PDB file of C-alpha atoms in Angstrom:
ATOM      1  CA  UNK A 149       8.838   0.448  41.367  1.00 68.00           C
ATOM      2  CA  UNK A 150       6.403   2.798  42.513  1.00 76.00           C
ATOM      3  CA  UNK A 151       3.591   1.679  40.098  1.00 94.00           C
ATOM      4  CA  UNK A 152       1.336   3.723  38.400  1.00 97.00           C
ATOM      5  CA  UNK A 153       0.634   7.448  40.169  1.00 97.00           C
ATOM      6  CA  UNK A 154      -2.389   9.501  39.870  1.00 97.00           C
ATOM      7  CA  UNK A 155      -2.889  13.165  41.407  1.00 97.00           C
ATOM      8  CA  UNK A 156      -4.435  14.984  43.171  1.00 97.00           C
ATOM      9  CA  UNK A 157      -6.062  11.927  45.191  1.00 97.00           C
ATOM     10  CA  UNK A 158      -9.339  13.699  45.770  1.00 97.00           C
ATOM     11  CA  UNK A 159     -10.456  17.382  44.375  1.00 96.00           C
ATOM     12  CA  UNK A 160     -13.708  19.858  44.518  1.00 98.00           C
ATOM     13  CA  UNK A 161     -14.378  21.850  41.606  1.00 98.00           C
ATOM     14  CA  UNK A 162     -17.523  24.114  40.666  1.00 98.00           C
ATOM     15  CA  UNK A 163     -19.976  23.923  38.011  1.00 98.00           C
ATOM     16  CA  UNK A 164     -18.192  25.617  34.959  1.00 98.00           C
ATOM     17  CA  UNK A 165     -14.609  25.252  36.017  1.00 98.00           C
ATOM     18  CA  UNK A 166     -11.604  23.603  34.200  1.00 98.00           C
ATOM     19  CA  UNK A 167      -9.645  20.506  35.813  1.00 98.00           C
ATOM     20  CA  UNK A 168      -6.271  18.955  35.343  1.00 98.00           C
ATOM     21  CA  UNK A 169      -5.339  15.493  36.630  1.00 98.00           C
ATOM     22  CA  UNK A 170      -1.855  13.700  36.708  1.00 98.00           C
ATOM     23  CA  UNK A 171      -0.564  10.738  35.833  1.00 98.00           C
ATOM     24  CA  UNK A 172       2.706   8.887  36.152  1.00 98.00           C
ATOM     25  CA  UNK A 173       2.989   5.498  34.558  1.00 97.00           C
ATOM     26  CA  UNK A 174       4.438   2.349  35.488  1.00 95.00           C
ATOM     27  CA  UNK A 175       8.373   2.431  35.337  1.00 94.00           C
ATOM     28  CA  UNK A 176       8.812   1.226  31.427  1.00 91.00           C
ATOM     29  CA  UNK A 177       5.171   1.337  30.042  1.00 93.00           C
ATOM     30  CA  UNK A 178       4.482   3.771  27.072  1.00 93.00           C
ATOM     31  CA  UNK A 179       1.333   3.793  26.502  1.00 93.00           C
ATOM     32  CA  UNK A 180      -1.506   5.616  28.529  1.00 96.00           C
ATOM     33  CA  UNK A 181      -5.125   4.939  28.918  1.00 96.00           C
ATOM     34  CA  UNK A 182      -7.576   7.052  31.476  1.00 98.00           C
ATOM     35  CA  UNK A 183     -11.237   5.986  32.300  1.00 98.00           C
ATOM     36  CA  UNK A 184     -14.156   7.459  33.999  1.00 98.00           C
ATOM     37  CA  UNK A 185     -15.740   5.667  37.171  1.00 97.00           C
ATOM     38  CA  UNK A 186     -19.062   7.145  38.329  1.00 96.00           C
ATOM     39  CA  UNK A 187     -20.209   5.368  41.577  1.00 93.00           C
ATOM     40  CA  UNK A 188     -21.442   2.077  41.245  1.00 91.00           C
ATOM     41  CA  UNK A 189     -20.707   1.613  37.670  1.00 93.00           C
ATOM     42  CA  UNK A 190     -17.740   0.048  35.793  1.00 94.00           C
ATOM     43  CA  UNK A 191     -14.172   2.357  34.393  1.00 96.00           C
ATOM     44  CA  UNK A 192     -15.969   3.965  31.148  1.00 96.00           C
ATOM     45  CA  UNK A 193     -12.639   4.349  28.437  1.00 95.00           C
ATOM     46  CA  UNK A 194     -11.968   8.275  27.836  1.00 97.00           C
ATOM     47  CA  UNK A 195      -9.063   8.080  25.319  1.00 96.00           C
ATOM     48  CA  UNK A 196      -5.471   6.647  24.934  1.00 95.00           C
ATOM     49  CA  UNK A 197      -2.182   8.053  24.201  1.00 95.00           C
ATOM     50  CA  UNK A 198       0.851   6.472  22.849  1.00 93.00           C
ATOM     51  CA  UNK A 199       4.103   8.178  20.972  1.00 92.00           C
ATOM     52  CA  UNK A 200       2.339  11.989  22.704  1.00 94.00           C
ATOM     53  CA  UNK A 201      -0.336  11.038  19.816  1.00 94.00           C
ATOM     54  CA  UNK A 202      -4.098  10.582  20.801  1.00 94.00           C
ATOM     55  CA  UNK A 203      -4.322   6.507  19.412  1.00 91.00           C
ATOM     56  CA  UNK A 204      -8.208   5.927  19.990  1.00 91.00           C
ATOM     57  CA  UNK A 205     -11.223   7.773  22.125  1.00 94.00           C
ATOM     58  CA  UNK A 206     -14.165   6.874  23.868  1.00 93.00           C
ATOM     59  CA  UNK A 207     -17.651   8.029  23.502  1.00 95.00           C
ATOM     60  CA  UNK A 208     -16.651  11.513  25.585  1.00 97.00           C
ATOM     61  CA  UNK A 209     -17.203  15.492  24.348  1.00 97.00           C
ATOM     62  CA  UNK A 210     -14.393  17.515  23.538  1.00 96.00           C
ATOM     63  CA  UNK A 211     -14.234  19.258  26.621  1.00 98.00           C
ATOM     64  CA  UNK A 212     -12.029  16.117  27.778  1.00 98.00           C
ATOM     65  CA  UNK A 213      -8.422  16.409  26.117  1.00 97.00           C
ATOM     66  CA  UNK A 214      -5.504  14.667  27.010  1.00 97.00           C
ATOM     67  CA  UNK A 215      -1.902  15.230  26.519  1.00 97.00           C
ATOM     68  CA  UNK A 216       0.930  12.783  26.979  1.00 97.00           C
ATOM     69  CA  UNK A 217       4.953  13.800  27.424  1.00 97.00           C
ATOM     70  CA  UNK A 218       8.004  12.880  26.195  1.00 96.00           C
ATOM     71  CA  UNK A 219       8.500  10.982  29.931  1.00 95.00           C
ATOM     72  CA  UNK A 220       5.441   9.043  29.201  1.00 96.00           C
ATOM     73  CA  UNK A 221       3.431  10.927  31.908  1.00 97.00           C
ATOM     74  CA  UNK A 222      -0.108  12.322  30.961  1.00 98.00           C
ATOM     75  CA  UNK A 223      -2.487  14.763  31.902  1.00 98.00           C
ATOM     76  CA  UNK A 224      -6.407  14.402  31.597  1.00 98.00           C
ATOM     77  CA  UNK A 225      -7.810  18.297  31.598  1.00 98.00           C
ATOM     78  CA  UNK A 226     -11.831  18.646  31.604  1.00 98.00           C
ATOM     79  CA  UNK A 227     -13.145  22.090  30.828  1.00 98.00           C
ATOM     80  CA  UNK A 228     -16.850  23.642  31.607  1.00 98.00           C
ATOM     81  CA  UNK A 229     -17.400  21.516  34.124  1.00 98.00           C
ATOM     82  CA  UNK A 230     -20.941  19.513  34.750  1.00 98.00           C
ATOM     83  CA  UNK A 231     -22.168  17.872  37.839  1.00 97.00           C
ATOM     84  CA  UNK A 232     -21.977  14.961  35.909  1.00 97.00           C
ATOM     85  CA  UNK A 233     -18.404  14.404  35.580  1.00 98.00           C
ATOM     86  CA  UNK A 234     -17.837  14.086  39.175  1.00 98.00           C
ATOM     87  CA  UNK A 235     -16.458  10.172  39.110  1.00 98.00           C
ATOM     88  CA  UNK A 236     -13.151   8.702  39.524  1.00 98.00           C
ATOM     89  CA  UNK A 237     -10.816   9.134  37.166  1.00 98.00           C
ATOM     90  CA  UNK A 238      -8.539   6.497  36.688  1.00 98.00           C
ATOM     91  CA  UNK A 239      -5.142   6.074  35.016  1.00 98.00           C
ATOM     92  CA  UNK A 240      -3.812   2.755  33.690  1.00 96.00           C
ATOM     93  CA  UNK A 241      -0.185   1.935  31.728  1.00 95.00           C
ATOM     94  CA  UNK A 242       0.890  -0.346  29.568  1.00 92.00           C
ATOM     95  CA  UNK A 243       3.549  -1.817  26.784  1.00 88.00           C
ATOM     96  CA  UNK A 244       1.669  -1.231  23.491  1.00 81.00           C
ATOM     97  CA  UNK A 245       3.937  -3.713  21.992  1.00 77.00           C
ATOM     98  CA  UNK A 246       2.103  -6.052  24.269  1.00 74.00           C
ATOM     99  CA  UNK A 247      -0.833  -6.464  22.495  1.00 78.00           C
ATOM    100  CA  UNK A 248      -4.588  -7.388  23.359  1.00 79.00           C
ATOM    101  CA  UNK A 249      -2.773  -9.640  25.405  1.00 79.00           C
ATOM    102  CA  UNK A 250      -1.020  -7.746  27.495  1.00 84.00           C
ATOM    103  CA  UNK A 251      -2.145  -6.053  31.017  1.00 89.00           C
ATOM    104  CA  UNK A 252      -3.230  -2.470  32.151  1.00 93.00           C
ATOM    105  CA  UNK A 253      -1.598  -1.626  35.235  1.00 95.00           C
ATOM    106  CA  UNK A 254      -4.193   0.826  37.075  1.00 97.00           C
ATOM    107  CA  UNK A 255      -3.344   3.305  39.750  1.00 97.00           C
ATOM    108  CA  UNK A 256      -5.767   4.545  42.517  1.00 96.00           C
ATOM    109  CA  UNK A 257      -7.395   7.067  41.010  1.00 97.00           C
ATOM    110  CA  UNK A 258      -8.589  10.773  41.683  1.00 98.00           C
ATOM    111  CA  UNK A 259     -11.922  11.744  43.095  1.00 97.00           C
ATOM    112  CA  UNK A 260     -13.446  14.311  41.479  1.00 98.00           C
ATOM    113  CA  UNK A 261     -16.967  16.202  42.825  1.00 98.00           C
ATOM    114  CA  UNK A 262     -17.806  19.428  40.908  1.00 98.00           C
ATOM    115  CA  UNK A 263     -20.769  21.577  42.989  1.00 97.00           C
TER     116      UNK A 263
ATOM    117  CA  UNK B 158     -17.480  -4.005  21.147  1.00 68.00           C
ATOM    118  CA  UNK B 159     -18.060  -7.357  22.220  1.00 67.00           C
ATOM    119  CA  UNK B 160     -20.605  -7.773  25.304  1.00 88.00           C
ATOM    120  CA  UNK B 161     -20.407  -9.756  28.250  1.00 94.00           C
ATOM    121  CA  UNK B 162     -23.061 -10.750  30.662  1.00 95.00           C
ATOM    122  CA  UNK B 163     -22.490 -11.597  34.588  1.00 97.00           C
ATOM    123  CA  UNK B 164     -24.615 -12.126  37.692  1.00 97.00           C
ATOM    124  CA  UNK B 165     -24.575  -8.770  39.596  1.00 96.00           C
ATOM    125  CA  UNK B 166     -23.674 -10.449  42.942  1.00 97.00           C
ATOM    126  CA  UNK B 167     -21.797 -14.043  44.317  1.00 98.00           C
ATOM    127  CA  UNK B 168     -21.356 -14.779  47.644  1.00 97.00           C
ATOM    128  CA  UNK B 169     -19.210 -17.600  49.047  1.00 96.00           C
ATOM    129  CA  UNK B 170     -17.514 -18.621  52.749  1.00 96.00           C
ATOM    130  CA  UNK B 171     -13.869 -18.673  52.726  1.00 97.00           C
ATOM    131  CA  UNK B 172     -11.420 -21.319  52.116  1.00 96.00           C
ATOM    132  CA  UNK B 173     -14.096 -22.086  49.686  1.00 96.00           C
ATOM    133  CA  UNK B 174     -13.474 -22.263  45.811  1.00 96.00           C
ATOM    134  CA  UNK B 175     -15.290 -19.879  44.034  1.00 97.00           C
ATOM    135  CA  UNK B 176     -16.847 -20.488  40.735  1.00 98.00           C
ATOM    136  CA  UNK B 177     -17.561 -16.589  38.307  1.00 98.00           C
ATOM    137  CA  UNK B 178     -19.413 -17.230  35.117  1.00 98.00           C
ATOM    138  CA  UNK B 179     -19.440 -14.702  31.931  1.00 97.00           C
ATOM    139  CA  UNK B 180     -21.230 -15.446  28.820  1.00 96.00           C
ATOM    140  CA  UNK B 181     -20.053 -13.912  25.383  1.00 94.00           C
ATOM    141  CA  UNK B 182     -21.752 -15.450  22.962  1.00 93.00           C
ATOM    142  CA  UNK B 183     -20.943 -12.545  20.694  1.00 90.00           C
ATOM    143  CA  UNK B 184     -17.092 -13.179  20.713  1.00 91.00           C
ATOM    144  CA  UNK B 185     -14.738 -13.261  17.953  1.00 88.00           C
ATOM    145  CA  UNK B 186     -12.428 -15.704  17.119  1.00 86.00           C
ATOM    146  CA  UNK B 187      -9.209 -13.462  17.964  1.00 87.00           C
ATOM    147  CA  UNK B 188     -10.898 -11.643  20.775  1.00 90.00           C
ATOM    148  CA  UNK B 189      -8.838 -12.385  24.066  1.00 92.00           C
ATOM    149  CA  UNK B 190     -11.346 -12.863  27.322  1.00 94.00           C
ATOM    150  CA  UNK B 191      -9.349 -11.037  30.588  1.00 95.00           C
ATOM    151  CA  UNK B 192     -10.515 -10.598  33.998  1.00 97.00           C
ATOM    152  CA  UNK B 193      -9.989  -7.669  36.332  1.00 97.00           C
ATOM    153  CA  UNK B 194     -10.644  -7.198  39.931  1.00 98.00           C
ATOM    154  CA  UNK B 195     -11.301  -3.739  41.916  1.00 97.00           C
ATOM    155  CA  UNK B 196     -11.115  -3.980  45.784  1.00 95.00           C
ATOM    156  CA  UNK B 197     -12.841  -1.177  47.870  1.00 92.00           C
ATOM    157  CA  UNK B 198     -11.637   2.129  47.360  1.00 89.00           C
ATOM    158  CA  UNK B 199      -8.533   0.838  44.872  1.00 93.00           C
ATOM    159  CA  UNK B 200      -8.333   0.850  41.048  1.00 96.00           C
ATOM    160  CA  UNK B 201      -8.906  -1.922  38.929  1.00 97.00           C
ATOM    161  CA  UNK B 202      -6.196  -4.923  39.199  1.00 96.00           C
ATOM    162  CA  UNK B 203      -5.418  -7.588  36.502  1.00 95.00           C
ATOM    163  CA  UNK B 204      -6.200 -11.007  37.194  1.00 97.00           C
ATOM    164  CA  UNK B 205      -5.684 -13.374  34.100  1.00 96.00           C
ATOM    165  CA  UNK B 206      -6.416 -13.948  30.635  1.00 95.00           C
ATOM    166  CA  UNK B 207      -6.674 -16.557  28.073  1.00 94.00           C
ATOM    167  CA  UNK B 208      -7.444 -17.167  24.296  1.00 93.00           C
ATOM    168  CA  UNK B 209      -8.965 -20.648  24.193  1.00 93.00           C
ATOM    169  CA  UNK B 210      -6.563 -23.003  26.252  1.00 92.00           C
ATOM    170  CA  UNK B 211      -7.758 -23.146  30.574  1.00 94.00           C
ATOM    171  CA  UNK B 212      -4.972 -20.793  32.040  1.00 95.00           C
ATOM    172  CA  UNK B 213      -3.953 -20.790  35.496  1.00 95.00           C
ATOM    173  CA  UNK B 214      -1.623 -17.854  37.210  1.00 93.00           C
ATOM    174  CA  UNK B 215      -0.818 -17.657  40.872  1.00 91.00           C
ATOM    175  CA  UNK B 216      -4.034 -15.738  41.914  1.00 90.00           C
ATOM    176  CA  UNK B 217      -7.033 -18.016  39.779  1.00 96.00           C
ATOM    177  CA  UNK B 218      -7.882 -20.241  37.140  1.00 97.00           C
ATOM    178  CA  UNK B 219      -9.643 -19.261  33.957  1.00 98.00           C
ATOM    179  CA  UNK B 220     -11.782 -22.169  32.275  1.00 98.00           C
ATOM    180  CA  UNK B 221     -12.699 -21.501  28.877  1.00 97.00           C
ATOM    181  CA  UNK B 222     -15.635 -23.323  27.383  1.00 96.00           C
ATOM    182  CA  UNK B 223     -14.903 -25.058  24.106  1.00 95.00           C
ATOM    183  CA  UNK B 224     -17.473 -22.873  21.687  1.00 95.00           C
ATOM    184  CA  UNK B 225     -15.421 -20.009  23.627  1.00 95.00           C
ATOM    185  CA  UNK B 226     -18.954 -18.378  24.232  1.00 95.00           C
ATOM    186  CA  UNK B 227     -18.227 -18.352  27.983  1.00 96.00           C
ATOM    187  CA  UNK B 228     -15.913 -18.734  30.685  1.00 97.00           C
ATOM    188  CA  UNK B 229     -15.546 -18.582  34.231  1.00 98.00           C
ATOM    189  CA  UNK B 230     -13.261 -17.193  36.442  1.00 98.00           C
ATOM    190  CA  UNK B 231     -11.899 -19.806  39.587  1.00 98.00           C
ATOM    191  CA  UNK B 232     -10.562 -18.380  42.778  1.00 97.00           C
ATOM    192  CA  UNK B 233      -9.736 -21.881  44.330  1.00 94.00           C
ATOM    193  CA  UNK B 234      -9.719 -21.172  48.128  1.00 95.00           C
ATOM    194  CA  UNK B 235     -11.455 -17.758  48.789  1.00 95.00           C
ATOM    195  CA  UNK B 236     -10.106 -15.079  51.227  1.00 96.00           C
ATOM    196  CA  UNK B 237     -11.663 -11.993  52.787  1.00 96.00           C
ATOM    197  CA  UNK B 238      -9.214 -10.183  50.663  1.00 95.00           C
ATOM    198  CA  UNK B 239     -10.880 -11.562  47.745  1.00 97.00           C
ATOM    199  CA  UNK B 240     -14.053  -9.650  48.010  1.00 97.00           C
ATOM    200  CA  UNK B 241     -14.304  -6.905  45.021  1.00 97.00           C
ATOM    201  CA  UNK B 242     -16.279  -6.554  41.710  1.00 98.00           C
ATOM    202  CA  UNK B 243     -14.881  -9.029  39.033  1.00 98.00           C
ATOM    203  CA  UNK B 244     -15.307  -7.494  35.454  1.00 97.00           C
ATOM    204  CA  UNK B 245     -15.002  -9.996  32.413  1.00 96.00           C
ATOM    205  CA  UNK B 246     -13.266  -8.195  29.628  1.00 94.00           C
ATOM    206  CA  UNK B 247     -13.239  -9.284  26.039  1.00 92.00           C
ATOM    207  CA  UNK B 248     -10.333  -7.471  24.085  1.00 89.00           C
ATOM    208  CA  UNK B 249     -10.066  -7.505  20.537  1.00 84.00           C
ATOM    209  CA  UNK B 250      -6.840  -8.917  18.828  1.00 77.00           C
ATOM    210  CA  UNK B 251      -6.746  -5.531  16.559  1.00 73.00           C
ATOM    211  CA  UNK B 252      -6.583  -2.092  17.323  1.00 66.00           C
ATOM    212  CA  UNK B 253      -6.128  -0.138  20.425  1.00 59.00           C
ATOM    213  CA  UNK B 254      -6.003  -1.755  24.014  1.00 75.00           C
ATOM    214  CA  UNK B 255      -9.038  -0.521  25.609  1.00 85.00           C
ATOM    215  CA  UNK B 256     -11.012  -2.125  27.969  1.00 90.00           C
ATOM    216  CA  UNK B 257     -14.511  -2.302  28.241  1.00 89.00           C
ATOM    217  CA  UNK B 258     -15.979  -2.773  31.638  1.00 92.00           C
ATOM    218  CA  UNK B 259     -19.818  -3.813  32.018  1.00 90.00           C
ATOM    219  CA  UNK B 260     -20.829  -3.676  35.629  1.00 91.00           C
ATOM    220  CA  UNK B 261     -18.860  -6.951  37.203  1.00 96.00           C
ATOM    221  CA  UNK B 262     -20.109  -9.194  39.535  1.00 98.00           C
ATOM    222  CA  UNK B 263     -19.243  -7.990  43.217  1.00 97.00           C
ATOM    223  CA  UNK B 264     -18.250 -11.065  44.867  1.00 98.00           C
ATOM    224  CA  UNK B 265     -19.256 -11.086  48.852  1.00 97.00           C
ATOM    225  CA  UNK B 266     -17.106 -13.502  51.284  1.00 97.00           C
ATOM    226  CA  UNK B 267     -18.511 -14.363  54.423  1.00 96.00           C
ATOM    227  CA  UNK B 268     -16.026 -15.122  57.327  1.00 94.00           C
TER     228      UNK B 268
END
Protein backbone atom coordinates (compact mmCIF):
# COMPACT_ATOMS: atom_id res chain seq x y z
CA UNK A 1 0.00 0.00 0.00
CA UNK A 2 1.54 2.97 -1.24
CA UNK A 3 -0.13 5.38 1.28
CA UNK A 4 -1.38 8.57 0.64
CA UNK A 5 0.32 10.52 -2.65
CA UNK A 6 0.60 14.13 -3.18
CA UNK A 7 2.03 15.92 -6.47
CA UNK A 8 4.00 17.76 -7.69
CA UNK A 9 6.48 17.48 -4.55
CA UNK A 10 7.68 21.04 -4.84
CA UNK A 11 6.40 23.90 -7.48
CA UNK A 12 7.14 27.83 -8.35
CA UNK A 13 4.35 29.81 -9.44
CA UNK A 14 4.03 33.75 -10.02
CA UNK A 15 2.00 36.29 -8.44
CA UNK A 16 -1.45 36.02 -10.28
CA UNK A 17 -1.20 32.52 -11.61
CA UNK A 18 -3.56 29.47 -11.14
CA UNK A 19 -2.27 26.09 -9.42
CA UNK A 20 -3.41 22.53 -9.38
CA UNK A 21 -2.19 19.95 -6.85
CA UNK A 22 -2.80 16.08 -6.72
CA UNK A 23 -3.80 13.80 -4.49
CA UNK A 24 -4.12 10.05 -4.25
CA UNK A 25 -5.58 8.59 -1.11
CA UNK A 26 -4.84 5.76 0.97
CA UNK A 27 -5.86 2.36 -0.74
CA UNK A 28 -9.71 2.14 0.71
CA UNK A 29 -10.26 5.64 2.34
CA UNK A 30 -13.11 7.85 0.86
CA UNK A 31 -12.97 10.73 2.25
CA UNK A 32 -10.46 13.67 1.52
CA UNK A 33 -9.24 16.49 3.60
CA UNK A 34 -6.31 19.12 2.38
CA UNK A 35 -4.64 21.72 4.76
CA UNK A 36 -2.41 24.63 4.43
CA UNK A 37 1.12 24.67 6.26
CA UNK A 38 2.91 28.04 6.17
CA UNK A 39 6.42 27.68 7.79
CA UNK A 40 6.53 27.37 11.30
CA UNK A 41 2.90 27.16 11.91
CA UNK A 42 0.49 24.20 12.33
CA UNK A 43 -1.77 22.33 8.95
CA UNK A 44 -4.61 25.19 8.72
CA UNK A 45 -8.01 22.92 7.36
CA UNK A 46 -8.93 24.17 3.64
CA UNK A 47 -12.02 21.98 2.95
CA UNK A 48 -13.12 18.26 2.77
CA UNK A 49 -14.64 16.11 0.23
CA UNK A 50 -16.55 12.99 0.56
CA UNK A 51 -19.18 11.22 -2.07
CA UNK A 52 -17.29 14.14 -4.99
CA UNK A 53 -19.46 16.59 -2.60
CA UNK A 54 -17.64 19.52 -0.75
CA UNK A 55 -18.75 18.17 3.19
CA UNK A 56 -17.30 21.23 5.26
CA UNK A 57 -14.64 24.31 4.58
CA UNK A 58 -12.24 26.19 6.38
CA UNK A 59 -11.88 29.83 6.86
CA UNK A 60 -10.24 30.12 3.03
CA UNK A 61 -11.52 32.58 -0.13
CA UNK A 62 -13.03 31.14 -3.02
CA UNK A 63 -10.15 31.22 -5.08
CA UNK A 64 -9.36 27.69 -3.35
CA UNK A 65 -11.79 24.94 -4.90
CA UNK A 66 -11.48 21.45 -4.69
CA UNK A 67 -12.79 18.62 -6.64
CA UNK A 68 -12.85 14.97 -5.71
CA UNK A 69 -13.36 11.80 -8.37
CA UNK A 70 -15.19 8.93 -8.66
CA UNK A 71 -11.57 6.99 -7.69
CA UNK A 72 -11.51 8.95 -4.57
CA UNK A 73 -8.52 11.07 -5.79
CA UNK A 74 -8.72 14.96 -5.42
CA UNK A 75 -7.39 17.96 -6.73
CA UNK A 76 -6.80 21.31 -4.72
CA UNK A 77 -6.68 24.26 -7.62
CA UNK A 78 -5.80 27.95 -6.24
CA UNK A 79 -6.43 30.76 -8.66
CA UNK A 80 -4.92 34.57 -8.61
CA UNK A 81 -2.24 33.66 -6.82
CA UNK A 82 -0.75 35.78 -3.63
CA UNK A 83 2.61 35.59 -2.07
CA UNK A 84 0.83 34.48 0.73
CA UNK A 85 -0.26 31.15 -0.23
CA UNK A 86 3.13 29.87 -0.69
CA UNK A 87 2.95 26.94 2.25
CA UNK A 88 2.69 23.31 2.12
CA UNK A 89 -0.15 21.87 1.08
CA UNK A 90 -0.99 18.79 2.55
CA UNK A 91 -3.35 15.91 1.73
CA UNK A 92 -4.78 13.51 4.33
CA UNK A 93 -7.46 10.31 3.82
CA UNK A 94 -9.69 8.75 5.71
CA UNK A 95 -12.92 6.26 6.30
CA UNK A 96 -15.74 8.76 7.03
CA UNK A 97 -17.58 5.94 8.51
CA UNK A 98 -14.84 6.11 11.06
CA UNK A 99 -15.90 8.83 12.91
CA UNK A 100 -14.18 11.57 15.20
CA UNK A 101 -12.48 8.62 16.17
CA UNK A 102 -10.92 7.54 13.44
CA UNK A 103 -7.33 8.64 11.90
CA UNK A 104 -6.15 10.97 8.99
CA UNK A 105 -3.55 9.36 7.11
CA UNK A 106 -1.30 12.39 5.75
CA UNK A 107 0.99 12.26 2.79
CA UNK A 108 4.16 14.45 2.31
CA UNK A 109 2.94 17.26 0.95
CA UNK A 110 3.68 19.82 -1.96
CA UNK A 111 5.75 22.93 -1.63
CA UNK A 112 4.39 25.69 -3.06
CA UNK A 113 6.39 29.38 -3.46
CA UNK A 114 4.55 31.89 -5.73
CA UNK A 115 7.13 35.07 -6.70
CA UNK B 1 -13.63 24.80 17.91
CA UNK B 2 -12.30 23.64 21.00
CA UNK B 3 -8.71 25.14 22.01
CA UNK B 4 -5.79 23.57 23.29
CA UNK B 5 -2.80 25.03 24.96
CA UNK B 6 0.94 23.45 24.93
CA UNK B 7 4.46 24.53 25.86
CA UNK B 8 6.14 25.64 22.57
CA UNK B 9 9.28 23.51 23.23
CA UNK B 10 10.37 20.03 25.47
CA UNK B 11 13.55 18.72 25.47
CA UNK B 12 14.58 15.34 26.90
CA UNK B 13 17.86 12.73 26.58
CA UNK B 14 17.03 9.51 25.10
CA UNK B 15 16.02 6.30 26.52
CA UNK B 16 14.28 8.75 28.68
CA UNK B 17 10.38 8.81 29.12
CA UNK B 18 8.94 11.78 28.00
CA UNK B 19 6.10 13.47 29.66
CA UNK B 20 3.70 16.25 26.81
CA UNK B 21 1.04 18.17 28.61
CA UNK B 22 -2.18 19.88 26.80
CA UNK B 23 -4.77 21.68 28.66
CA UNK B 24 -8.46 21.93 27.27
CA UNK B 25 -10.36 23.18 29.70
CA UNK B 26 -12.89 24.16 27.08
CA UNK B 27 -13.70 20.49 26.02
CA UNK B 28 -16.90 18.87 25.49
CA UNK B 29 -18.11 15.91 26.83
CA UNK B 30 -18.11 13.92 23.35
CA UNK B 31 -15.09 15.71 22.03
CA UNK B 32 -12.30 12.98 21.37
CA UNK B 33 -8.55 14.39 22.40
CA UNK B 34 -5.90 12.86 19.46
CA UNK B 35 -2.35 13.47 19.08
CA UNK B 36 -0.33 13.88 15.90
CA UNK B 37 3.30 14.02 15.25
CA UNK B 38 5.21 15.77 12.15
CA UNK B 39 8.95 14.81 11.75
CA UNK B 40 11.23 17.19 9.67
CA UNK B 41 10.30 17.68 6.27
CA UNK B 42 7.25 14.82 6.47
CA UNK B 43 3.48 15.34 6.91
CA UNK B 44 1.68 15.00 9.93
CA UNK B 45 1.49 11.24 11.44
CA UNK B 46 -1.18 9.86 13.88
CA UNK B 47 -0.17 8.92 17.18
CA UNK B 48 -3.18 7.98 19.52
CA UNK B 49 -6.37 8.98 20.83
CA UNK B 50 -8.68 8.52 23.63
CA UNK B 51 -12.16 9.60 25.04
CA UNK B 52 -11.75 9.42 28.81
CA UNK B 53 -10.17 5.90 29.62
CA UNK B 54 -5.69 6.12 29.64
CA UNK B 55 -4.99 4.45 26.16
CA UNK B 56 -1.85 2.93 25.24
CA UNK B 57 -0.84 1.87 21.39
CA UNK B 58 2.54 0.60 20.36
CA UNK B 59 4.17 4.09 19.85
CA UNK B 60 2.87 6.10 23.45
CA UNK B 61 0.60 6.34 26.17
CA UNK B 62 -2.16 8.89 26.48
CA UNK B 63 -3.18 9.79 30.22
CA UNK B 64 -6.32 11.49 30.49
CA UNK B 65 -7.04 13.54 33.57
CA UNK B 66 -10.31 12.72 35.27
CA UNK B 67 -12.20 16.37 34.74
CA UNK B 68 -10.90 15.48 31.03
CA UNK B 69 -9.61 19.20 30.97
CA UNK B 70 -6.12 17.90 30.12
CA UNK B 71 -3.98 15.22 29.11
CA UNK B 72 -0.62 14.33 28.32
CA UNK B 73 0.96 12.54 25.80
CA UNK B 74 3.85 9.62 27.13
CA UNK B 75 6.59 8.51 24.84
CA UNK B 76 8.09 5.96 27.41
CA UNK B 77 11.75 5.58 26.24
CA UNK B 78 12.61 8.49 23.81
CA UNK B 79 14.56 8.05 20.50
CA UNK B 80 16.27 10.50 18.17
CA UNK B 81 13.57 9.53 15.82
CA UNK B 82 11.17 10.91 18.17
CA UNK B 83 12.04 14.49 17.75
CA UNK B 84 9.05 16.46 15.82
CA UNK B 85 6.25 18.94 16.80
CA UNK B 86 3.45 17.10 18.80
CA UNK B 87 -0.01 18.79 18.11
CA UNK B 88 -2.92 17.96 20.65
CA UNK B 89 -6.11 17.73 18.70
CA UNK B 90 -9.55 17.86 20.16
CA UNK B 91 -12.19 16.46 17.59
CA UNK B 92 -15.70 16.84 18.01
CA UNK B 93 -18.02 13.69 18.16
CA UNK B 94 -20.41 15.50 15.40
CA UNK B 95 -19.87 16.74 12.14
CA UNK B 96 -17.04 16.65 9.76
CA UNK B 97 -13.50 15.18 10.66
CA UNK B 98 -11.33 18.11 10.60
CA UNK B 99 -8.52 18.72 12.54
CA UNK B 100 -7.47 21.67 14.13
CA UNK B 101 -3.81 22.15 14.70
CA UNK B 102 -2.54 25.00 17.19
CA UNK B 103 1.20 25.30 16.99
CA UNK B 104 2.45 21.84 18.87
CA UNK B 105 5.11 21.53 21.08
CA UNK B 106 8.44 20.65 19.12
CA UNK B 107 9.98 18.12 21.23
CA UNK B 108 14.08 18.29 21.11
CA UNK B 109 16.09 14.89 22.03
CA UNK B 110 19.50 15.19 22.95
CA UNK B 111 21.82 12.15 22.18
Amino acid sequence: DAGVTQSPTHLIKTRGQQVTLRCSPKSGHDTVSWYQQALGQGPQFIFQYYEEEERQRGNFPDRFSGHQFPNYSSELNVNALLLGDSALYLCASSLLAGGPSNEQFFGPGTRLTVL
Amino acid sequence: DAKTTQPNSMESNEEEPVHLPCNHSTISGTDYIHWYRQLPSQGPEYVIHGLTSNVNNRMASLAIAEDRKSSTLILHRATLRDAAVYYCILRAAQGAQKLVFGQGTRLTINP
